[in-house]
mmCIF file of N, CA and C in Angstrom:
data_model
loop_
_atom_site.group_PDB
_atom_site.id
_atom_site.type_symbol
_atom_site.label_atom_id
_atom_site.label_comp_id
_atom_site.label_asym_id
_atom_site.label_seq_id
_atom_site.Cartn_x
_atom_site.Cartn_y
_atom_site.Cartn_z
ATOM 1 N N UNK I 253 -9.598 -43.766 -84.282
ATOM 2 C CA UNK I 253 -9.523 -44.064 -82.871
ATOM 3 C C UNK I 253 -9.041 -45.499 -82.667
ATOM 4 N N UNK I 254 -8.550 -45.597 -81.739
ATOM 5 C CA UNK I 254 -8.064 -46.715 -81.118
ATOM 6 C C UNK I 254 -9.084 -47.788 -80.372
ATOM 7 N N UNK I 255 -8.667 -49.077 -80.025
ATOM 8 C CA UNK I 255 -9.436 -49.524 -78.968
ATOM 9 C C UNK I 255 -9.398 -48.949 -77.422
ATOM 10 N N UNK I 256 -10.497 -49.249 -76.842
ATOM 11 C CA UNK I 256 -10.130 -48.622 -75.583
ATOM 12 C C UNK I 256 -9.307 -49.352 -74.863
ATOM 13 N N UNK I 257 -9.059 -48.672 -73.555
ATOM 14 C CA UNK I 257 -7.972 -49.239 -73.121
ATOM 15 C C UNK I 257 -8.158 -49.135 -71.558
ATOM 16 N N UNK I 258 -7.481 -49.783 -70.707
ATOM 17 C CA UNK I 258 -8.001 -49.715 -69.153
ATOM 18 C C UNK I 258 -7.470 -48.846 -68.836
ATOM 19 N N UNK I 259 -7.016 -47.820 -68.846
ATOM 20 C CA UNK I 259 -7.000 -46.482 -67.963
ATOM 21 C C UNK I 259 -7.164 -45.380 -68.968
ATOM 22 N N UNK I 260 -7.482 -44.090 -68.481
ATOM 23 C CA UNK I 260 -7.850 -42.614 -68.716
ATOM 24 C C UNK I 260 -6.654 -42.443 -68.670
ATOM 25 N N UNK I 261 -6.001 -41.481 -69.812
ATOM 26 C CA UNK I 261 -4.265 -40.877 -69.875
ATOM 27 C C UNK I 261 -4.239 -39.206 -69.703
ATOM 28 N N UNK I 262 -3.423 -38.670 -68.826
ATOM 29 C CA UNK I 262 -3.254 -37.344 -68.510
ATOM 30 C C UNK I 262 -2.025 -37.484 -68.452
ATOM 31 N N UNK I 263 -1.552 -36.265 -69.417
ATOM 32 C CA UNK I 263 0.016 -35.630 -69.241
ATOM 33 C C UNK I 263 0.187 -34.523 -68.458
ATOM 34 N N UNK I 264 1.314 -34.461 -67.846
ATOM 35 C CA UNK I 264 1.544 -33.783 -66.849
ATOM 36 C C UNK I 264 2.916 -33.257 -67.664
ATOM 37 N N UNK I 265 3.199 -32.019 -67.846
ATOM 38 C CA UNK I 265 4.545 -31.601 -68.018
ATOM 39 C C UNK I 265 5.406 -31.196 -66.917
ATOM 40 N N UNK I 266 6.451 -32.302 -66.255
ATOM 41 C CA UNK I 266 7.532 -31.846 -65.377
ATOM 42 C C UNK I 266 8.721 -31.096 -65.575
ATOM 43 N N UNK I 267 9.650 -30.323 -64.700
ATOM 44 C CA UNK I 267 10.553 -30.548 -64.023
ATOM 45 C C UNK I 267 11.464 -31.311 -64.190
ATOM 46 N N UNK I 268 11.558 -31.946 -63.561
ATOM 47 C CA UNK I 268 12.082 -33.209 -63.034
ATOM 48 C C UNK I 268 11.179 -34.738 -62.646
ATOM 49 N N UNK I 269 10.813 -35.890 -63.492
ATOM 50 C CA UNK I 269 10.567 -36.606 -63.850
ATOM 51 C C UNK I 269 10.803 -37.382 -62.121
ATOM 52 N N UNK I 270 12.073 -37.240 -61.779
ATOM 53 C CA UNK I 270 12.079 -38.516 -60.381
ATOM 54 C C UNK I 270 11.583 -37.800 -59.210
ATOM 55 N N UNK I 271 11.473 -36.674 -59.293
ATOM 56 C CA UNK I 271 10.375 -35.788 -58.010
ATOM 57 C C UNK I 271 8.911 -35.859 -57.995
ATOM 58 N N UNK I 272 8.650 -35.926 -59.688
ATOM 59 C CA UNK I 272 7.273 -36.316 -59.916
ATOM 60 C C UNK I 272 6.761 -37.276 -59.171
ATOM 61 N N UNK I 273 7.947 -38.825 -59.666
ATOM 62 C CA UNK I 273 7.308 -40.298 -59.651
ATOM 63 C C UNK I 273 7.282 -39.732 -58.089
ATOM 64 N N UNK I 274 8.427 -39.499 -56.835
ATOM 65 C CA UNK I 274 8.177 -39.429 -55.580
ATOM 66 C C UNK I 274 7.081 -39.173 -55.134
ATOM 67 N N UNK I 275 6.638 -37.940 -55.298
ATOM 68 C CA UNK I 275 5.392 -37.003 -54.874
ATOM 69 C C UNK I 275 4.279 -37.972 -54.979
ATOM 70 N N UNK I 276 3.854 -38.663 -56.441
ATOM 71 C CA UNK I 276 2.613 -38.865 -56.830
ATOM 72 C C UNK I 276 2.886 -40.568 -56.161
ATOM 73 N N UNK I 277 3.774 -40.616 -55.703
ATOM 74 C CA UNK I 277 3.671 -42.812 -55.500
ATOM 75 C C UNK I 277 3.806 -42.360 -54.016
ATOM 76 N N UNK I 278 4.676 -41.568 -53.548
ATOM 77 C CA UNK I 278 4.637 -41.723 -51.378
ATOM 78 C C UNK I 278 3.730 -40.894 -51.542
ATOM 79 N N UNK I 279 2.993 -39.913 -51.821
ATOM 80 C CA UNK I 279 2.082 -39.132 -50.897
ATOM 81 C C UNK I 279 0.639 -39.190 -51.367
ATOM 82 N N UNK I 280 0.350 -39.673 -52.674
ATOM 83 C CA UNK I 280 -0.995 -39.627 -52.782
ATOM 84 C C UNK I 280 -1.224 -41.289 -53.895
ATOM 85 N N UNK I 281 -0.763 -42.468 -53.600
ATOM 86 C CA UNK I 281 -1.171 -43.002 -53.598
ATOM 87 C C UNK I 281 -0.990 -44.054 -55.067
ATOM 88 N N UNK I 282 -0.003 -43.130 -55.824
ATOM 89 C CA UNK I 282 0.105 -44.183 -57.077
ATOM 90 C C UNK I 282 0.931 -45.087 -57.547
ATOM 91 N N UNK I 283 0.930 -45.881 -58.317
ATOM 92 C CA UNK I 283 2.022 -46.903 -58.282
ATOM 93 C C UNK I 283 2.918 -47.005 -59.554
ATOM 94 N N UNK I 284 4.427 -46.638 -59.678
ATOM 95 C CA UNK I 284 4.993 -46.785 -60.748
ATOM 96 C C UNK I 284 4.723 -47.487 -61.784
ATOM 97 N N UNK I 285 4.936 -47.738 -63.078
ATOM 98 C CA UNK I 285 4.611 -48.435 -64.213
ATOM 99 C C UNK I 285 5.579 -48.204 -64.975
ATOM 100 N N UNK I 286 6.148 -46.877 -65.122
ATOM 101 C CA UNK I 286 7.043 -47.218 -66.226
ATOM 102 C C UNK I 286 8.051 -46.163 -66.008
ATOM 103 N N UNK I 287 9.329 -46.510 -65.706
ATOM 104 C CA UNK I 287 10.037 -45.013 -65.682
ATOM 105 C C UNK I 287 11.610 -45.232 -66.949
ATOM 106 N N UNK I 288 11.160 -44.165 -67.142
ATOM 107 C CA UNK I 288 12.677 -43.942 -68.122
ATOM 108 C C UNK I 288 13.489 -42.400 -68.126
ATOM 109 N N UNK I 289 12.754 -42.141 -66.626
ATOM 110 C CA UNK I 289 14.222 -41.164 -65.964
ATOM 111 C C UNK I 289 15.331 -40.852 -66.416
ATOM 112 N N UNK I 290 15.337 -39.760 -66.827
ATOM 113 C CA UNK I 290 15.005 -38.490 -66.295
ATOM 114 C C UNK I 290 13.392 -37.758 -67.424
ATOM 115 N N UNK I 291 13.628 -38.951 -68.492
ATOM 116 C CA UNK I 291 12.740 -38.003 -69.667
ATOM 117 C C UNK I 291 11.679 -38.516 -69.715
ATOM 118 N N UNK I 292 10.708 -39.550 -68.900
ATOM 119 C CA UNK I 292 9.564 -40.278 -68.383
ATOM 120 C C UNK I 292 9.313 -40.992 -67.781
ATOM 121 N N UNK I 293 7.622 -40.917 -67.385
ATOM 122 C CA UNK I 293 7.467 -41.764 -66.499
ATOM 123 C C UNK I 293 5.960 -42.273 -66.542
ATOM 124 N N UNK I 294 5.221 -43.307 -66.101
ATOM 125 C CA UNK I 294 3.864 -43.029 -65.958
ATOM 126 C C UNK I 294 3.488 -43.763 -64.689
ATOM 127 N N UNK I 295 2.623 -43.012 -64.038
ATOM 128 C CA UNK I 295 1.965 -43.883 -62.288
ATOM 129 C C UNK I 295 0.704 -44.080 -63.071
ATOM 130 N N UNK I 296 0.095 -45.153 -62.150
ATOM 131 C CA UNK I 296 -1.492 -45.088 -62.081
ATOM 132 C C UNK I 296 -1.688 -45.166 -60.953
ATOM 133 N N UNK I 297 -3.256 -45.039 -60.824
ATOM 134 C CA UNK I 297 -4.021 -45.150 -59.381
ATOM 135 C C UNK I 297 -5.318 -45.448 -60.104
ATOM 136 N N UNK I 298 -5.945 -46.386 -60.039
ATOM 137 C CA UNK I 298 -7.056 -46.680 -60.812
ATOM 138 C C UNK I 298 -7.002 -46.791 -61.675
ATOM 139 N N UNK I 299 -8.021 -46.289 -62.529
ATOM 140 C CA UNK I 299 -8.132 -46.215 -63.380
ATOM 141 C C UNK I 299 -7.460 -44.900 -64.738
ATOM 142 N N UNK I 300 -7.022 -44.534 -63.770
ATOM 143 C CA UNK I 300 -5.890 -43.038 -64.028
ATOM 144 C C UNK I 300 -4.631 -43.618 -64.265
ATOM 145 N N UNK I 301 -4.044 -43.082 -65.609
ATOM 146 C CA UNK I 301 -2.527 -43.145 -65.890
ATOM 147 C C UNK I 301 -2.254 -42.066 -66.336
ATOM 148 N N UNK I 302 -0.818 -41.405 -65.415
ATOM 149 C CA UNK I 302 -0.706 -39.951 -65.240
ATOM 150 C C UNK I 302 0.540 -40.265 -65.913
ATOM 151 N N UNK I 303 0.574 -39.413 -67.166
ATOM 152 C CA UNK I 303 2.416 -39.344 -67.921
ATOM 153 C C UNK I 303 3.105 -38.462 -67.453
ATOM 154 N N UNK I 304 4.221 -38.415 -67.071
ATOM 155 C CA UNK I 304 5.172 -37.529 -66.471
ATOM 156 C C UNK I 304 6.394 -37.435 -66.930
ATOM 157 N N UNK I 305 5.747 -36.275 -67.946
ATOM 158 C CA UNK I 305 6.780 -36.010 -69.338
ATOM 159 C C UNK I 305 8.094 -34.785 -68.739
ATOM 160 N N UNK I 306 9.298 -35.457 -68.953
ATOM 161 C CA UNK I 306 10.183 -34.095 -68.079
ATOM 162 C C UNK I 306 10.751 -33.527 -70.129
ATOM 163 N N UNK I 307 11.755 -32.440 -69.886
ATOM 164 C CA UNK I 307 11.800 -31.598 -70.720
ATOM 165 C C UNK I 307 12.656 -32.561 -71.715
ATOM 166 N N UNK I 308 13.173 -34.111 -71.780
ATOM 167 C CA UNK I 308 13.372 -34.949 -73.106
ATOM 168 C C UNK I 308 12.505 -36.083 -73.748
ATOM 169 N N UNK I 309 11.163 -35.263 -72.972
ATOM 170 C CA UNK I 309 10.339 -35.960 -73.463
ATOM 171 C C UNK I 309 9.387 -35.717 -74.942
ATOM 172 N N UNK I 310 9.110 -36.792 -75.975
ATOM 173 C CA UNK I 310 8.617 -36.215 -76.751
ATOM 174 C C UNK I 310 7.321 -35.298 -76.416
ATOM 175 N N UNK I 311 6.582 -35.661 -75.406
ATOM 176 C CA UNK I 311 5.164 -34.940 -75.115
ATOM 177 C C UNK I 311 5.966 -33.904 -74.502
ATOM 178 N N UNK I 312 7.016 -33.332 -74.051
ATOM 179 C CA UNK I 312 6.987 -32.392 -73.417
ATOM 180 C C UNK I 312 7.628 -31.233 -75.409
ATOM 181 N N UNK I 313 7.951 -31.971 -75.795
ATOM 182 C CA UNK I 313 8.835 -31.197 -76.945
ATOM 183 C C UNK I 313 7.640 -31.008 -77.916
ATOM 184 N N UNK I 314 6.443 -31.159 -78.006
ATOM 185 C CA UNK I 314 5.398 -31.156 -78.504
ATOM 186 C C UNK I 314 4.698 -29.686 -78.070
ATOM 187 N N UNK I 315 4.854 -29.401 -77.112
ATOM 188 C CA UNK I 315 4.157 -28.537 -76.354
ATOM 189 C C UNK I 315 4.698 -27.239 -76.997
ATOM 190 N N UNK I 316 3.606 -26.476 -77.199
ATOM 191 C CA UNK I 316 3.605 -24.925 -77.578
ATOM 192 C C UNK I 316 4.559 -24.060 -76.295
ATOM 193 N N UNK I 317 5.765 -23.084 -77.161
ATOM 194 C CA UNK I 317 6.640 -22.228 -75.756
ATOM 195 C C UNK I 317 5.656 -21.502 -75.118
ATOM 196 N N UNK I 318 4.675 -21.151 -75.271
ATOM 197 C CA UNK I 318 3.469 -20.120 -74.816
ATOM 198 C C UNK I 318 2.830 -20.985 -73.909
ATOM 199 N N UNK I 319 2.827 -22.014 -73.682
ATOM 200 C CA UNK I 319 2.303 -22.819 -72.587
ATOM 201 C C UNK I 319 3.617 -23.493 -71.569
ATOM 202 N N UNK I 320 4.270 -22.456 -71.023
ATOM 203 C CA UNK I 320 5.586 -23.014 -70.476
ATOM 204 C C UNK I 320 5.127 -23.170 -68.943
ATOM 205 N N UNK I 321 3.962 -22.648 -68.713
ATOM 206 C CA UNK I 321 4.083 -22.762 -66.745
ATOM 207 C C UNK I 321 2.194 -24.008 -66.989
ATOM 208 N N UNK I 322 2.003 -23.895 -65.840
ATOM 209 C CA UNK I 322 1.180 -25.302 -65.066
ATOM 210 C C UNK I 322 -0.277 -24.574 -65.489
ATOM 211 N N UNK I 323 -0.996 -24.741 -65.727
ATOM 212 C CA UNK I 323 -2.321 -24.222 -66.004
ATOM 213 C C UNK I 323 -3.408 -24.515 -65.090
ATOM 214 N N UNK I 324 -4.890 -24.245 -65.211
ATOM 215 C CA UNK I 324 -6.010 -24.468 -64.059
ATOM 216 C C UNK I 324 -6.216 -25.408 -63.873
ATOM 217 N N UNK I 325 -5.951 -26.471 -65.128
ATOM 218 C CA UNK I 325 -6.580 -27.892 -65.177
ATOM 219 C C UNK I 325 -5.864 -28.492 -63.631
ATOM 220 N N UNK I 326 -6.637 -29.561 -63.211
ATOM 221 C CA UNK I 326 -5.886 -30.316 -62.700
ATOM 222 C C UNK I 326 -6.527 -31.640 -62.886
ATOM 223 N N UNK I 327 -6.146 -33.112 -62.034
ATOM 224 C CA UNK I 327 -6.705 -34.193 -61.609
ATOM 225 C C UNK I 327 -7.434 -33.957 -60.481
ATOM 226 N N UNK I 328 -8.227 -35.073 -60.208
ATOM 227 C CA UNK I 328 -9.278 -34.291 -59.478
ATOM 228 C C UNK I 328 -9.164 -36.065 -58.819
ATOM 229 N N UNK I 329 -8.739 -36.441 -57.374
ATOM 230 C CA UNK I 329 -8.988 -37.440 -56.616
ATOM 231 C C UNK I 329 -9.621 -37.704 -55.584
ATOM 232 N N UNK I 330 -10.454 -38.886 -55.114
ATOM 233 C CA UNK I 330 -11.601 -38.551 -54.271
ATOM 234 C C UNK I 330 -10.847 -39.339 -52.956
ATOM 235 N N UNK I 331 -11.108 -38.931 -51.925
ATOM 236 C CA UNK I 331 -10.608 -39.227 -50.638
ATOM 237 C C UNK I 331 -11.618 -40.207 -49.895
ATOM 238 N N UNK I 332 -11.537 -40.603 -49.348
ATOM 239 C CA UNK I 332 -12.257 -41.228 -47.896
ATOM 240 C C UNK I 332 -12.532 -39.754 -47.106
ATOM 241 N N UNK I 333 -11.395 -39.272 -46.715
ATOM 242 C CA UNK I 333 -11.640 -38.270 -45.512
ATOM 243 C C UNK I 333 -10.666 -37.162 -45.735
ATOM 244 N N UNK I 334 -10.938 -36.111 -46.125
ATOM 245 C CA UNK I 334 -10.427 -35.050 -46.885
ATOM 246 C C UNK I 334 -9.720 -34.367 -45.679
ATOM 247 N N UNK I 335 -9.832 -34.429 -44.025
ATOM 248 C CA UNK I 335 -9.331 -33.839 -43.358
ATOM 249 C C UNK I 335 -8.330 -34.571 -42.563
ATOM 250 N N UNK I 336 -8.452 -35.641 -42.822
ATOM 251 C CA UNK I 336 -7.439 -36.977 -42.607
ATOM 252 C C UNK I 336 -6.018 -36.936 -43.399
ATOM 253 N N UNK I 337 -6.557 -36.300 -44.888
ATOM 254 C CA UNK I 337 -5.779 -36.586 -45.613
ATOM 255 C C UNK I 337 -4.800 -35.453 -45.742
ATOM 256 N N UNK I 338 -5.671 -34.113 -45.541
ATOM 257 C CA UNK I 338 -5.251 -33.258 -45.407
ATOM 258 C C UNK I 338 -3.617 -33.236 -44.126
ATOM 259 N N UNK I 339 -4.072 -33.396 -43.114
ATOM 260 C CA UNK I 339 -3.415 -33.848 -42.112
ATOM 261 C C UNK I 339 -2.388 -34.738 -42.483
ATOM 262 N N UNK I 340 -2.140 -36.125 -42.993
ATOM 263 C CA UNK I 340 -1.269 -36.660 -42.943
ATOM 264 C C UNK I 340 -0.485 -35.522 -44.318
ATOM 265 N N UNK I 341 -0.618 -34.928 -45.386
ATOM 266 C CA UNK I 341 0.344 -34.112 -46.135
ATOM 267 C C UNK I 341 0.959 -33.316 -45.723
ATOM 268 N N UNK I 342 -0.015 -32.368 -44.934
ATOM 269 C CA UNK I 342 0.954 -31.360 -44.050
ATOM 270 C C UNK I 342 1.976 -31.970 -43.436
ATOM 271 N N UNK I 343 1.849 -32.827 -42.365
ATOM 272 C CA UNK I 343 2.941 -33.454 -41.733
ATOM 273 C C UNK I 343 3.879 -34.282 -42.690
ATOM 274 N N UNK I 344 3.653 -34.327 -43.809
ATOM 275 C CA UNK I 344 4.981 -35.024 -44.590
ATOM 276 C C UNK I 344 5.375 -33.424 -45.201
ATOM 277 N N UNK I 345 5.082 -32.504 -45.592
ATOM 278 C CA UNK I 345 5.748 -31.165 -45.384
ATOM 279 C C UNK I 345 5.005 -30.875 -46.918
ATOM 280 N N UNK I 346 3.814 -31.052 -47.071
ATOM 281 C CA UNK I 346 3.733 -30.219 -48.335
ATOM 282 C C UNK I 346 2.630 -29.549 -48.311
ATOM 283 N N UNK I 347 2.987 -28.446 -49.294
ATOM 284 C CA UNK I 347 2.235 -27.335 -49.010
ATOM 285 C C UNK I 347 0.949 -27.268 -50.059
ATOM 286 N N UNK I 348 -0.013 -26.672 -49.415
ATOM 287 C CA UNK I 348 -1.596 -26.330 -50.344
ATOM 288 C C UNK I 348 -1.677 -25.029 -50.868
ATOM 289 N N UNK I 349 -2.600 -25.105 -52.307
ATOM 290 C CA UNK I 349 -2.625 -24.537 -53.208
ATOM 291 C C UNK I 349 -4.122 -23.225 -52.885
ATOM 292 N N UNK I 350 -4.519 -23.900 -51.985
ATOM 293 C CA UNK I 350 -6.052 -23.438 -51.536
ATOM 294 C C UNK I 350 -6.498 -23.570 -50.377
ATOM 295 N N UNK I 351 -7.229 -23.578 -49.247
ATOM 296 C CA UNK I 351 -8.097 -23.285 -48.279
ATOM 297 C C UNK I 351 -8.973 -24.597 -48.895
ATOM 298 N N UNK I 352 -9.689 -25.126 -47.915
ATOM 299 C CA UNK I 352 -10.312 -26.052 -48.259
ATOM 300 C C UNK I 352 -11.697 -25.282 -48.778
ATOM 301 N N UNK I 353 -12.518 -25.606 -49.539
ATOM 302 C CA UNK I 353 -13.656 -25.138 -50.359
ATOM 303 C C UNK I 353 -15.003 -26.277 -50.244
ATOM 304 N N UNK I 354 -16.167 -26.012 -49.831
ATOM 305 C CA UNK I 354 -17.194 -26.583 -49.573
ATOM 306 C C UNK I 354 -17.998 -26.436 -50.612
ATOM 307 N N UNK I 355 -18.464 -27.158 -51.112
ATOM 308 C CA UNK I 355 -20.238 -26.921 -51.888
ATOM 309 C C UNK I 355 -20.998 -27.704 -52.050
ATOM 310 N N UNK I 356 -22.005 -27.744 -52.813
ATOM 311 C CA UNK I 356 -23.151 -29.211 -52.755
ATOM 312 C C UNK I 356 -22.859 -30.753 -52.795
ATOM 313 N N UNK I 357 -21.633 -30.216 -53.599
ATOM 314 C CA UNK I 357 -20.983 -31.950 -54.358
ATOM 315 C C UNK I 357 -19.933 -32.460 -53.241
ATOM 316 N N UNK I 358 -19.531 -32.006 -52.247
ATOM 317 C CA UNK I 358 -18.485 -31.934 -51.030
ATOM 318 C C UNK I 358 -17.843 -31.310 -51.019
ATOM 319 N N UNK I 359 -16.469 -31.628 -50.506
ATOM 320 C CA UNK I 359 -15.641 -30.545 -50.190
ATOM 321 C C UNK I 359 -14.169 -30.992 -50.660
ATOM 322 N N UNK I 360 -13.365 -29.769 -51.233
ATOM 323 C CA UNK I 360 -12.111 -30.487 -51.908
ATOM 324 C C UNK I 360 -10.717 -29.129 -51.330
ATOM 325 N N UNK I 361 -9.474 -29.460 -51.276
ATOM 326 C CA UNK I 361 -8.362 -28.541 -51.490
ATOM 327 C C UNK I 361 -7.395 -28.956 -52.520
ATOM 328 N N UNK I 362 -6.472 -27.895 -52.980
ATOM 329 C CA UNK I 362 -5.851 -27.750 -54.293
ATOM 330 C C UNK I 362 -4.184 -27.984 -53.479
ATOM 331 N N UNK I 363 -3.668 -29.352 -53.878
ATOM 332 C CA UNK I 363 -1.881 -29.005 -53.807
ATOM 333 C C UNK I 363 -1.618 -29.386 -55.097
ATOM 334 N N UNK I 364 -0.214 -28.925 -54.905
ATOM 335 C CA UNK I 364 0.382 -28.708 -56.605
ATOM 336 C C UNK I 364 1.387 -29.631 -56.242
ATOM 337 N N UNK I 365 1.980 -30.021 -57.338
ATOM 338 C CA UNK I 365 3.003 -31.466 -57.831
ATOM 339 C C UNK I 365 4.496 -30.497 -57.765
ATOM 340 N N UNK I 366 5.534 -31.041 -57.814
ATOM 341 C CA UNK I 366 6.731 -30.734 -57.884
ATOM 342 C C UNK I 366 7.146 -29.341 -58.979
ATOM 343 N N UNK I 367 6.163 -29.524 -59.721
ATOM 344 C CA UNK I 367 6.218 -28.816 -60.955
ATOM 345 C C UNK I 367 5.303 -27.759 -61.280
ATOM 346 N N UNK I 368 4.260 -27.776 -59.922
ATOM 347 C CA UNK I 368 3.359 -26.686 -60.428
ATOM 348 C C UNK I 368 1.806 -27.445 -60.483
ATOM 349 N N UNK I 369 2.290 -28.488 -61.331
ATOM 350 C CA UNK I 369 0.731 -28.750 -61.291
ATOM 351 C C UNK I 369 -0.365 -29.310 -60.716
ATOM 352 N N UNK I 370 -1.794 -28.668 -60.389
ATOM 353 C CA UNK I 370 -2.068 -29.059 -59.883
ATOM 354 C C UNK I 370 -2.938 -30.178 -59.784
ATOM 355 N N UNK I 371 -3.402 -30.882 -58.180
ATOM 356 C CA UNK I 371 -3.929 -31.670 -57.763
ATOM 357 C C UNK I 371 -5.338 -31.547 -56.471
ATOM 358 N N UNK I 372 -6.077 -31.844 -56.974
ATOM 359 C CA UNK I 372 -7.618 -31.918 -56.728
ATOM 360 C C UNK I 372 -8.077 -32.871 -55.741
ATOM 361 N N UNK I 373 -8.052 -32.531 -54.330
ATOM 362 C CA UNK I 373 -8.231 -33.923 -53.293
ATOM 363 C C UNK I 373 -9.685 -33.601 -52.867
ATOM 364 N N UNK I 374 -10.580 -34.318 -52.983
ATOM 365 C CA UNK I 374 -12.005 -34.438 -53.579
ATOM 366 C C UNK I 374 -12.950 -35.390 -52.158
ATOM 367 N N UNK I 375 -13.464 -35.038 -51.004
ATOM 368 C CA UNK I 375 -14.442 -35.730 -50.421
ATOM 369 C C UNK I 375 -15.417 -35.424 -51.019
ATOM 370 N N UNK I 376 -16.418 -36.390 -51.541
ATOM 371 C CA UNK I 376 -17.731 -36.255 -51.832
ATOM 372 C C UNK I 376 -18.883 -35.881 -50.590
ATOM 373 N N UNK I 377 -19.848 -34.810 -50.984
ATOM 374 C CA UNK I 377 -20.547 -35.186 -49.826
ATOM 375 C C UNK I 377 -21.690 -36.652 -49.510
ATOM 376 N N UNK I 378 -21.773 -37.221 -50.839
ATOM 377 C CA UNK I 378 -22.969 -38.246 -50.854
ATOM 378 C C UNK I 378 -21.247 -39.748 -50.876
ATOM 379 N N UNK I 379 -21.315 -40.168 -49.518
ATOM 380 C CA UNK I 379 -20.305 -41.069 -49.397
ATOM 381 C C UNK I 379 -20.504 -42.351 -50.505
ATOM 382 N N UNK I 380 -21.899 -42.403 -51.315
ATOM 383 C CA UNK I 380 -21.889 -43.396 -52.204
ATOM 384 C C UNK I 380 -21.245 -43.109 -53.712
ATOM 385 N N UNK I 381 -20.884 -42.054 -53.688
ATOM 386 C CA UNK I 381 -20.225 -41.418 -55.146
ATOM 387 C C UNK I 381 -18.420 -41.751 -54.503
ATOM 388 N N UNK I 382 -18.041 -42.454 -53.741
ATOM 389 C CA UNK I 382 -16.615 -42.887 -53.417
ATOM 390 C C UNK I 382 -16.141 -44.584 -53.820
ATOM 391 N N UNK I 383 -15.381 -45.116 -54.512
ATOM 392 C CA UNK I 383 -15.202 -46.034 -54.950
ATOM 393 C C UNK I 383 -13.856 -46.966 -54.602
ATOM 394 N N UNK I 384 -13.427 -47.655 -54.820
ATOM 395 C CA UNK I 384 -12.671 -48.755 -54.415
ATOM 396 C C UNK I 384 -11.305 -48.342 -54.638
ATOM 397 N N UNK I 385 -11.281 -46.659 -55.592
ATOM 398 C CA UNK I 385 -9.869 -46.608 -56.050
ATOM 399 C C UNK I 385 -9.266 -44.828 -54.712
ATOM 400 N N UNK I 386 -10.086 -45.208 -54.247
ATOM 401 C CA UNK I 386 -9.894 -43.664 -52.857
ATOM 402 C C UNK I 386 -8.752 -44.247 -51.685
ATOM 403 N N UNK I 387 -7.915 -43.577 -52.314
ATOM 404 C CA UNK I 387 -6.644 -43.321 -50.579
ATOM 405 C C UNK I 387 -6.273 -42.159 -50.616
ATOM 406 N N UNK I 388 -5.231 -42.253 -49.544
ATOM 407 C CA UNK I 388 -4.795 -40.933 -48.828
ATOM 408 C C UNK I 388 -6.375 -40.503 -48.103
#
C-alpha cells in the first residue's frame, strides 16, 4: 500500500471524456484537475477524485469486455436541498434515473452521467450529517 492521500479515487468509464468533464464541473459541482482529452480526465469535489477514463484510456483498456455498459454502483453526493437541486437540473435539461426515494437516512434521486453512470444526490435527514463539501 501506498501512503494515503487527500482524496478517495473512483473510476468512471466514459464515452466521451469532454462531456464527462462538462456534466460533472457545470452541473454538479466539480472542479477540473487534470484533462488529457479525449483519453482522460479527473474532477474533484472534496474530498472525491472522480477519473474519467474514455476508451484510450489505460483504466478503460483494463476493463473486462463483459463489463461494457454502467453498473448499480454509483457516487453518492449530499445536497443542502435535494428539491432545490433537483429543480435547478431539470431546468438545465437533464434527465433522472429515479423518482425521488425517502427513508430513515433522508431522501435521495438517481441521474446518470453522459455515459450511463450513475449519480446519487443525497439530502440527509439529520442536517448535521451535511458538511462543507455539499452544492448543487
Amino acid at each position: 500500500m501506498t501512503t494515503t492521500s487527500e482524496f478517495a479515487g473512483v473510476r468512471y468509464i466514459v464515452d466521451d471524456v469532454q462531456a464527462a468533464i462538462d456534466f460533472y464541473t457545470t452541473h454538479l459541482g466539480f472542479t477540473l484537475r487534470t484533462s488529457a482529452a479525449p483519453a482522460f480526465a479527473d474532477v474533484t469535489r472534496g474530498p472525491l477524485r472522480l477519473l474519467l477514463s474514455g476508451a484510450a484510456s489505460s483504466g478503460a483498456r483494463a476493463t473486462p469486455d463483459d463489463s461494457a455498459t454502467a453498473g448499480r454502483n454509483r457516487i453518492h453526493l449530499i445536497v443542502d436541498n435535494l428539491d432545490n437541486t433537483i429543480a435547478q437540473l431539470r431546468a438545465a435539461g437533464l434527465t433522472f434515473r429515479s423518482d425521488v426515494v425517502s427513508g430513515p437516512g433522508g431522501r435521495q434521486v438517481l441521474i446518470a452521467d453522459p455515459a450511463g453512470n450513475l449519480v446519487e444526490l443525497f439530502q440527509p435527514a439529520d442536517s448535521s450529517i451535511t458538511t462543507a463539501q455539499t452544492r448543487p
